[in-house]
mmCIF file of C-alpha atoms in Angstrom:
data_model
loop_
_atom_site.group_PDB
_atom_site.id
_atom_site.type_symbol
_atom_site.label_atom_id
_atom_site.label_comp_id
_atom_site.label_asym_id
_atom_site.label_seq_id
_atom_site.Cartn_x
_atom_site.Cartn_y
_atom_site.Cartn_z
ATOM 1 C CA MET D 1 97.361 -31.522 38.774
ATOM 2 C CA LEU D 2 100.425 -28.857 37.362
ATOM 3 C CA THR D 3 102.680 -30.252 40.069
ATOM 4 C CA GLY D 4 106.391 -29.857 39.012
ATOM 5 C CA LEU D 5 105.761 -27.414 36.336
ATOM 6 C CA THR D 6 107.103 -23.290 36.704
ATOM 7 C CA ILE D 7 104.353 -20.754 35.296
ATOM 8 C CA VAL D 8 105.694 -17.318 35.358
ATOM 9 C CA PHE D 9 103.055 -14.631 34.551
ATOM 10 C CA ILE D 10 104.032 -11.195 33.841
ATOM 11 C CA GLY D 11 101.678 -8.420 34.424
ATOM 12 C CA GLY D 12 97.932 -8.538 34.102
ATOM 13 C CA ASP D 13 94.850 -6.763 35.708
ATOM 14 C CA ALA D 14 91.928 -8.940 38.199
ATOM 15 C CA ARG D 15 91.810 -11.487 36.035
ATOM 16 C CA GLN D 16 94.724 -12.114 36.108
ATOM 17 C CA ILE D 17 94.882 -13.021 40.062
ATOM 18 C CA GLU D 18 91.649 -15.653 39.278
ATOM 19 C CA ILE D 19 94.058 -17.632 37.036
ATOM 20 C CA ILE D 20 97.451 -16.964 38.813
ATOM 21 C CA ASN D 21 95.261 -18.264 42.261
ATOM 22 C CA LYS D 22 94.361 -21.217 39.930
ATOM 23 C CA CYS D 23 97.406 -22.785 38.829
ATOM 24 C CA THR D 24 98.881 -22.250 42.939
ATOM 25 C CA GLU D 25 95.716 -24.883 43.889
ATOM 26 C CA LEU D 26 96.783 -26.877 41.399
ATOM 27 C CA ASP D 27 100.454 -27.189 42.591
ATOM 28 C CA ALA D 28 102.485 -25.384 39.731
ATOM 29 C CA ALA D 29 105.808 -23.694 41.081
ATOM 30 C CA VAL D 30 103.810 -19.829 40.473
ATOM 31 C CA LYS D 31 106.412 -17.529 39.690
ATOM 32 C CA VAL D 32 104.926 -13.303 39.591
ATOM 33 C CA VAL D 33 106.441 -9.936 38.072
ATOM 34 C CA GLY D 34 104.493 -6.419 38.343
ATOM 35 C CA PHE D 35 101.884 -7.755 41.379
ATOM 36 C CA ASP D 36 104.290 -5.889 44.096
ATOM 37 C CA GLN D 37 101.235 -3.303 44.497
ATOM 38 C CA LEU D 38 98.686 -5.688 44.796
ATOM 39 C CA GLU D 39 96.299 -5.486 48.274
ATOM 40 C CA PRO D 40 96.502 -7.977 49.555
ATOM 41 C CA PRO D 41 99.352 -9.855 48.391
ATOM 42 C CA LEU D 42 99.110 -13.184 46.517
ATOM 43 C CA SER D 43 99.872 -16.191 48.864
ATOM 44 C CA GLY D 44 101.700 -19.201 47.512
ATOM 45 C CA VAL D 45 104.061 -17.342 44.776
ATOM 46 C CA SER D 46 106.902 -16.261 44.617
ATOM 47 C CA LEU D 47 107.328 -12.497 43.812
ATOM 48 C CA GLU D 48 110.320 -11.653 40.874
ATOM 49 C CA LYS D 49 111.390 -9.223 38.733
ATOM 50 C CA LEU D 50 111.659 -9.464 34.936
ATOM 51 C CA SER D 51 114.837 -11.233 33.558
ATOM 52 C CA PRO D 52 116.147 -13.739 31.022
ATOM 53 C CA GLY D 53 117.184 -16.099 33.705
ATOM 54 C CA LEU D 54 113.196 -16.206 34.902
ATOM 55 C CA LEU D 55 111.608 -16.732 31.233
ATOM 56 C CA MET D 56 114.464 -19.615 30.437
ATOM 57 C CA ASN D 57 113.209 -21.685 32.697
ATOM 58 C CA ALA D 58 109.349 -21.189 32.552
ATOM 59 C CA ASP D 59 107.616 -24.082 31.644
ATOM 60 C CA ALA D 60 104.750 -21.754 30.773
ATOM 61 C CA ILE D 61 104.778 -18.108 30.410
ATOM 62 C CA VAL D 62 101.057 -16.512 31.141
ATOM 63 C CA LEU D 63 101.095 -12.086 29.720
ATOM 64 C CA PRO D 64 97.561 -9.996 30.318
ATOM 65 C CA VAL D 65 95.127 -10.451 28.139
ATOM 66 C CA VAL D 66 96.371 -8.161 25.745
ATOM 67 C CA GLY D 67 100.190 -9.393 25.947
ATOM 68 C CA CYS D 68 102.232 -6.474 25.053
ATOM 69 C CA ASP D 69 102.289 -3.098 22.977
ATOM 70 C CA ASP D 70 104.113 -2.657 19.819
ATOM 71 C CA GLN D 71 107.004 -1.359 22.315
ATOM 72 C CA GLY D 72 106.940 -3.909 24.633
ATOM 73 C CA ILE D 73 105.168 -2.717 27.255
ATOM 74 C CA ILE D 74 103.102 -4.890 29.085
ATOM 75 C CA ASP D 75 99.900 -4.205 31.378
ATOM 76 C CA ALA D 76 100.944 -4.254 34.916
ATOM 77 C CA PRO D 77 98.429 -2.114 36.959
ATOM 78 C CA PHE D 78 99.680 -3.774 40.530
ATOM 79 C CA ALA D 79 103.358 -3.116 39.575
ATOM 80 C CA LYS D 80 105.458 -0.089 40.918
ATOM 81 C CA GLU D 81 107.737 0.336 37.996
ATOM 82 C CA LYS D 82 107.280 -0.346 33.771
ATOM 83 C CA ILE D 83 107.491 -3.927 32.465
ATOM 84 C CA VAL D 84 108.841 -3.817 29.272
ATOM 85 C CA MET D 85 109.780 -7.352 27.118
ATOM 86 C CA ASN D 86 112.915 -6.197 24.810
ATOM 87 C CA LYS D 87 114.407 -8.547 22.641
ATOM 88 C CA GLU D 88 116.712 -10.346 24.886
ATOM 89 C CA MET D 89 113.791 -11.023 27.349
ATOM 90 C CA PHE D 90 111.872 -12.833 24.051
ATOM 91 C CA ALA D 91 115.418 -14.421 23.343
ATOM 92 C CA ALA D 92 115.478 -16.247 26.497
ATOM 93 C CA ILE D 93 112.071 -18.072 26.074
ATOM 94 C CA ARG D 94 112.820 -21.683 25.393
ATOM 95 C CA GLU D 95 111.840 -23.187 22.091
ATOM 96 C CA GLY D 96 108.284 -24.172 21.949
ATOM 97 C CA THR D 97 107.700 -22.668 25.472
ATOM 98 C CA ALA D 98 103.898 -22.252 25.537
ATOM 99 C CA VAL D 99 103.283 -18.300 25.974
ATOM 100 C CA TYR D 100 99.454 -17.062 26.840
ATOM 101 C CA THR D 101 98.189 -14.062 26.109
ATOM 102 C CA GLY D 102 94.343 -13.339 24.917
ATOM 103 C CA MET D 103 95.048 -11.515 21.863
ATOM 104 C CA ALA D 104 99.176 -10.814 20.192
ATOM 105 C CA LYS D 105 100.160 -7.510 18.227
ATOM 106 C CA SER D 106 102.116 -7.198 16.004
ATOM 107 C CA LEU D 107 105.905 -7.378 18.569
ATOM 108 C CA LEU D 108 104.819 -10.535 19.797
ATOM 109 C CA LYS D 109 103.730 -12.317 17.007
ATOM 110 C CA ARG D 110 107.086 -11.497 15.338
ATOM 111 C CA MET D 111 108.978 -12.504 18.166
ATOM 112 C CA ALA D 112 106.962 -15.794 18.615
ATOM 113 C CA ALA D 113 107.825 -16.541 15.019
ATOM 114 C CA GLU D 114 111.652 -15.896 15.052
ATOM 115 C CA PHE D 115 112.523 -17.158 18.407
ATOM 116 C CA SER D 116 110.256 -20.395 17.730
ATOM 117 C CA PHE D 117 107.870 -20.524 21.575
ATOM 118 C CA LYS D 118 104.709 -21.484 20.908
ATOM 119 C CA LEU D 119 102.316 -18.003 20.915
ATOM 120 C CA ILE D 120 98.358 -19.739 22.437
ATOM 121 C CA GLU D 121 95.587 -16.377 21.694
ATOM 122 C CA LEU D 122 93.200 -17.756 24.039
ATOM 123 C CA LEU D 123 90.722 -15.380 22.728
ATOM 124 C CA GLU D 124 91.161 -16.677 19.268
ATOM 125 C CA ARG D 125 89.552 -19.938 20.709
ATOM 126 C CA ASP D 126 85.609 -20.403 20.383
ATOM 127 C CA ASP D 127 85.365 -21.470 23.637
ATOM 128 C CA VAL D 128 86.430 -18.561 25.576
ATOM 129 C CA ALA D 129 85.246 -16.051 23.173
ATOM 130 C CA ILE D 130 81.675 -17.339 23.472
ATOM 131 C CA TYR D 131 81.836 -17.603 27.326
ATOM 132 C CA ASN D 132 83.341 -13.910 27.739
ATOM 133 C CA SER D 133 80.518 -13.022 25.260
ATOM 134 C CA ILE D 134 78.132 -13.559 28.557
ATOM 135 C CA PRO D 135 79.655 -10.817 30.550
ATOM 136 C CA THR D 136 80.412 -8.691 27.391
ATOM 137 C CA ALA D 137 76.930 -8.618 26.692
ATOM 138 C CA GLU D 138 75.573 -7.482 30.508
ATOM 139 C CA GLY D 139 78.305 -5.058 30.512
ATOM 140 C CA ALA D 140 77.041 -3.413 26.692
ATOM 141 C CA LEU D 141 73.421 -3.227 28.741
ATOM 142 C CA MET D 142 74.743 -1.758 32.046
ATOM 143 C CA MET D 143 76.286 1.163 29.339
ATOM 144 C CA ALA D 144 72.814 0.976 27.456
ATOM 145 C CA ILE D 145 71.424 1.897 30.796
ATOM 146 C CA GLN D 146 73.080 4.488 31.874
ATOM 147 C CA HIS D 147 73.437 6.309 28.643
ATOM 148 C CA THR D 148 69.989 6.560 27.915
ATOM 149 C CA ASP D 149 66.648 7.568 29.066
ATOM 150 C CA ILE D 150 64.501 4.875 28.071
ATOM 151 C CA THR D 151 63.273 1.082 28.537
ATOM 152 C CA ILE D 152 65.497 -1.959 26.615
ATOM 153 C CA HIS D 153 61.860 -2.761 26.477
ATOM 154 C CA GLY D 154 60.159 -1.732 23.346
ATOM 155 C CA SER D 155 63.533 -0.058 22.256
ATOM 156 C CA THR D 156 64.861 -0.641 18.789
ATOM 157 C CA CYS D 157 68.221 -1.818 19.158
ATOM 158 C CA ILE D 158 70.559 -2.274 15.862
ATOM 159 C CA VAL D 159 73.443 -5.620 16.654
ATOM 160 C CA LEU D 160 76.196 -5.480 14.011
ATOM 161 C CA GLY D 161 78.293 -8.356 13.616
ATOM 162 C CA LEU D 162 76.547 -11.519 14.204
ATOM 163 C CA GLY D 163 79.656 -13.481 15.636
ATOM 164 C CA ARG D 164 80.067 -14.852 19.011
ATOM 165 C CA THR D 165 79.566 -11.514 21.068
ATOM 166 C CA GLY D 166 76.953 -10.393 18.666
ATOM 167 C CA PHE D 167 75.006 -13.306 19.064
ATOM 168 C CA THR D 168 74.825 -13.433 22.539
ATOM 169 C CA LEU D 169 73.856 -9.628 22.781
ATOM 170 C CA ALA D 170 70.916 -9.946 20.426
ATOM 171 C CA GLN D 171 69.606 -12.943 22.520
ATOM 172 C CA THR D 172 70.213 -10.885 25.172
ATOM 173 C CA LEU D 173 68.360 -7.644 24.089
ATOM 174 C CA GLN D 174 65.582 -9.829 22.581
ATOM 175 C CA GLY D 175 65.027 -11.105 26.103
ATOM 176 C CA LEU D 176 64.774 -8.035 27.403
ATOM 177 C CA GLY D 177 61.517 -7.363 25.247
ATOM 178 C CA ALA D 178 64.099 -4.912 22.361
ATOM 179 C CA ILE D 179 62.964 -4.997 19.001
ATOM 180 C CA VAL D 180 66.164 -6.775 17.487
ATOM 181 C CA LYS D 181 67.515 -5.886 13.711
ATOM 182 C CA VAL D 182 70.932 -7.460 13.020
ATOM 183 C CA GLY D 183 73.575 -6.591 10.630
ATOM 184 C CA ILE D 184 75.585 -9.947 8.569
ATOM 185 C CA ARG D 185 77.540 -10.832 6.235
ATOM 186 C CA ARG D 186 76.486 -13.922 4.698
ATOM 187 C CA GLY D 187 73.215 -16.449 4.439
ATOM 188 C CA ASP D 188 73.155 -18.730 7.222
ATOM 189 C CA GLN D 189 73.486 -15.899 9.289
ATOM 190 C CA ALA D 190 70.412 -14.265 7.819
ATOM 191 C CA ALA D 191 68.642 -17.789 7.878
ATOM 192 C CA ARG D 192 69.635 -17.741 11.755
ATOM 193 C CA ALA D 193 68.429 -14.771 12.327
ATOM 194 C CA VAL D 194 65.206 -15.121 10.932
ATOM 195 C CA GLN D 195 65.383 -18.045 13.262
ATOM 196 C CA MET D 196 65.947 -16.282 16.267
ATOM 197 C CA GLY D 197 62.743 -13.718 15.568
ATOM 198 C CA TRP D 198 65.484 -11.044 14.766
ATOM 199 C CA LYS D 199 65.211 -8.974 11.635
ATOM 200 C CA PRO D 200 68.459 -9.338 9.430
ATOM 201 C CA PHE D 201 70.070 -6.923 7.118
ATOM 202 C CA VAL D 202 73.420 -6.632 5.036
ATOM 203 C CA SER D 203 75.483 -4.738 7.093
ATOM 204 C CA THR D 204 77.075 -2.789 4.141
ATOM 205 C CA ASP D 205 73.137 -1.521 3.512
ATOM 206 C CA LEU D 206 73.073 -0.064 7.401
ATOM 207 C CA ALA D 207 72.018 3.278 6.019
ATOM 208 C CA ALA D 208 68.782 2.122 5.022
ATOM 209 C CA TYR D 209 68.172 1.391 8.554
ATOM 210 C CA THR D 210 68.651 4.393 10.050
ATOM 211 C CA GLY D 211 65.128 5.924 11.000
ATOM 212 C CA GLU D 212 63.370 4.575 14.283
ATOM 213 C CA ILE D 213 67.076 3.335 16.126
ATOM 214 C CA ASP D 214 67.292 3.847 20.117
ATOM 215 C CA LEU D 215 70.932 2.130 20.183
ATOM 216 C CA ILE D 216 73.108 0.578 18.074
ATOM 217 C CA PHE D 217 75.946 -2.212 19.153
ATOM 218 C CA ASN D 218 78.973 -2.565 16.855
ATOM 219 C CA THR D 219 81.247 -5.833 17.061
ATOM 220 C CA ILE D 220 82.808 -5.259 13.707
ATOM 221 C CA PRO D 221 86.003 -4.188 13.983
ATOM 222 C CA THR D 222 86.381 -1.956 11.206
ATOM 223 C CA MET D 223 84.840 1.374 10.398
ATOM 224 C CA ILE D 224 81.245 0.478 9.087
ATOM 225 C CA VAL D 225 79.304 3.205 11.219
ATOM 226 C CA THR D 226 80.873 6.132 8.989
ATOM 227 C CA ALA D 227 80.130 9.719 9.385
ATOM 228 C CA GLN D 228 77.830 9.195 6.533
ATOM 229 C CA ILE D 229 75.628 6.974 8.290
ATOM 230 C CA ILE D 230 75.951 9.242 11.497
ATOM 231 C CA SER D 231 74.356 11.888 9.468
ATOM 232 C CA LYS D 232 71.264 9.912 9.123
ATOM 233 C CA LEU D 233 70.545 9.082 12.606
ATOM 234 C CA PRO D 234 68.286 9.955 14.914
ATOM 235 C CA ARG D 235 70.097 12.587 17.499
ATOM 236 C CA ASN D 236 68.981 10.233 20.467
ATOM 237 C CA VAL D 237 70.788 7.884 19.120
ATOM 238 C CA VAL D 238 73.464 6.151 21.697
ATOM 239 C CA ILE D 239 75.955 4.090 19.586
ATOM 240 C CA ILE D 240 77.914 1.567 21.808
ATOM 241 C CA ASP D 241 80.648 0.135 19.870
ATOM 242 C CA LEU D 242 82.436 -3.230 21.081
ATOM 243 C CA ALA D 243 85.045 -3.670 18.705
ATOM 244 C CA SER D 244 88.878 -3.491 19.543
ATOM 245 C CA ALA D 245 90.127 -0.159 19.625
ATOM 246 C CA PRO D 246 90.359 2.030 17.661
ATOM 247 C CA GLY D 247 86.823 0.913 17.088
ATOM 248 C CA GLY D 248 84.073 1.352 14.090
ATOM 249 C CA THR D 249 82.681 3.953 14.587
ATOM 250 C CA ASP D 250 83.898 7.676 13.747
ATOM 251 C CA PHE D 251 83.857 8.986 16.907
ATOM 252 C CA ARG D 252 85.104 12.592 15.739
ATOM 253 C CA TYR D 253 82.308 13.044 13.744
ATOM 254 C CA ALA D 254 79.351 11.971 16.003
ATOM 255 C CA GLU D 255 80.566 14.116 18.925
ATOM 256 C CA LYS D 256 80.302 17.189 16.292
ATOM 257 C CA ARG D 257 76.616 15.667 15.846
ATOM 258 C CA GLY D 258 76.088 15.486 19.391
ATOM 259 C CA ILE D 259 75.405 11.569 19.075
ATOM 260 C CA LYS D 260 76.934 9.359 22.155
ATOM 261 C CA ALA D 261 79.007 6.864 21.054
ATOM 262 C CA LEU D 262 80.836 5.122 23.511
ATOM 263 C CA LEU D 263 84.067 2.845 22.773
ATOM 264 C CA ALA D 264 84.030 -0.130 24.986
ATOM 265 C CA PRO D 265 86.311 -2.911 24.421
ATOM 266 C CA GLY D 266 87.370 -5.481 27.171
ATOM 267 C CA LEU D 267 84.019 -5.213 29.141
ATOM 268 C CA PRO D 268 84.598 -8.870 30.426
ATOM 269 C CA GLY D 269 87.749 -7.655 32.572
ATOM 270 C CA ILE D 270 85.806 -4.173 33.827
ATOM 271 C CA VAL D 271 82.433 -5.597 34.463
ATOM 272 C CA ALA D 272 83.277 -8.791 35.492
ATOM 273 C CA PRO D 273 87.043 -9.371 35.721
ATOM 274 C CA LYS D 274 86.323 -12.361 38.863
ATOM 275 C CA THR D 275 84.533 -14.569 35.720
ATOM 276 C CA ALA D 276 86.561 -13.450 32.973
ATOM 277 C CA GLY D 277 89.263 -14.896 34.860
ATOM 278 C CA ILE D 278 87.675 -18.165 35.738
ATOM 279 C CA ILE D 279 86.834 -18.603 32.387
ATOM 280 C CA MET D 280 90.601 -17.680 31.653
ATOM 281 C CA ALA D 281 92.165 -19.517 34.512
ATOM 282 C CA ASN D 282 89.926 -23.236 33.483
ATOM 283 C CA THR D 283 91.086 -22.625 29.414
ATOM 284 C CA ILE D 284 94.802 -21.935 30.627
ATOM 285 C CA CYS D 285 95.421 -24.814 33.352
ATOM 286 C CA GLN D 286 93.668 -27.216 30.672
ATOM 287 C CA SER D 287 95.843 -25.939 27.816
ATOM 288 C CA ILE D 288 99.049 -26.364 30.278
ATOM 289 C CA SER D 289 97.793 -29.872 31.234
ATOM 290 C CA GLU D 290 97.542 -31.202 28.106
ATOM 291 C CA GLU D 291 100.820 -29.684 26.366
ATOM 292 C CA PHE D 292 103.068 -31.633 29.016
ATOM 293 C CA HIS D 293 100.485 -34.970 28.810
ATOM 294 C CA LEU D 294 101.659 -34.777 24.538
ATOM 295 C CA ARG D 295 105.213 -34.082 25.687
ATOM 296 C CA GLY D 296 105.102 -36.890 28.428
ATOM 297 C CA ASP D 297 103.837 -39.023 25.484
ATOM 298 C CA GLU D 298 106.475 -38.578 22.989
ATOM 299 C CA MET D 299 109.239 -38.745 25.467
#
């Protein structure tokens, strides 16, 4: 239970609603900023304006998945007005207060270092990333089906990157009967790919595998599907880039060559916001509970 704790939510999309509801169920005092246009309205919470006093009295603060941009602007689709975290707001957060987000940009990291609040990036956690890889894979498949005129079964698919998302995606494609080739970096990943029945190759050797391809799924957040690679691809190939913006594909050259290339970061919140929200809610509530048990033990 989170009885006696004040948790402040600032902005966020449909995923945030699941986290708010979970914290309310666990008896926290929940205060929210940026949900004044949500229909139906949230129950059991206090609608607030962003202020230093609000942040100063928070036991934990929850920001959207992408906390804020480098101008301090918070993503808040349910807000009437733009929400901006300026330096005065960051300075009001008490030292040691846990501030949750999915991934932090440079401003948020700098403010955490300067004002000594505890920044927790949930998407850096293995458990969250693995759970999130499931709706990501489903969303990628949905896009592939929408943008091709062939079945996944029997198609030749390349997955670039065998991290948590790449692994789940390759497994899902294989389950649908695709021929799966995976771009890897390390020997242990090659061994895992062979064990799974996929065909591994070194990601930097992608140019040698551009012949018979139907779909490319990229999870690597650096430029890997370059103009040189795209120039060798069949014109009917579809590229789905799942890496964080700006992705790892030369989208300008793909468009020039008439190849369909789609940037699709953040799929869990788009295709399955309820599931993605539940994943985040369980992790945040467990983390807050652990934080305060630890503090209680130290007192």
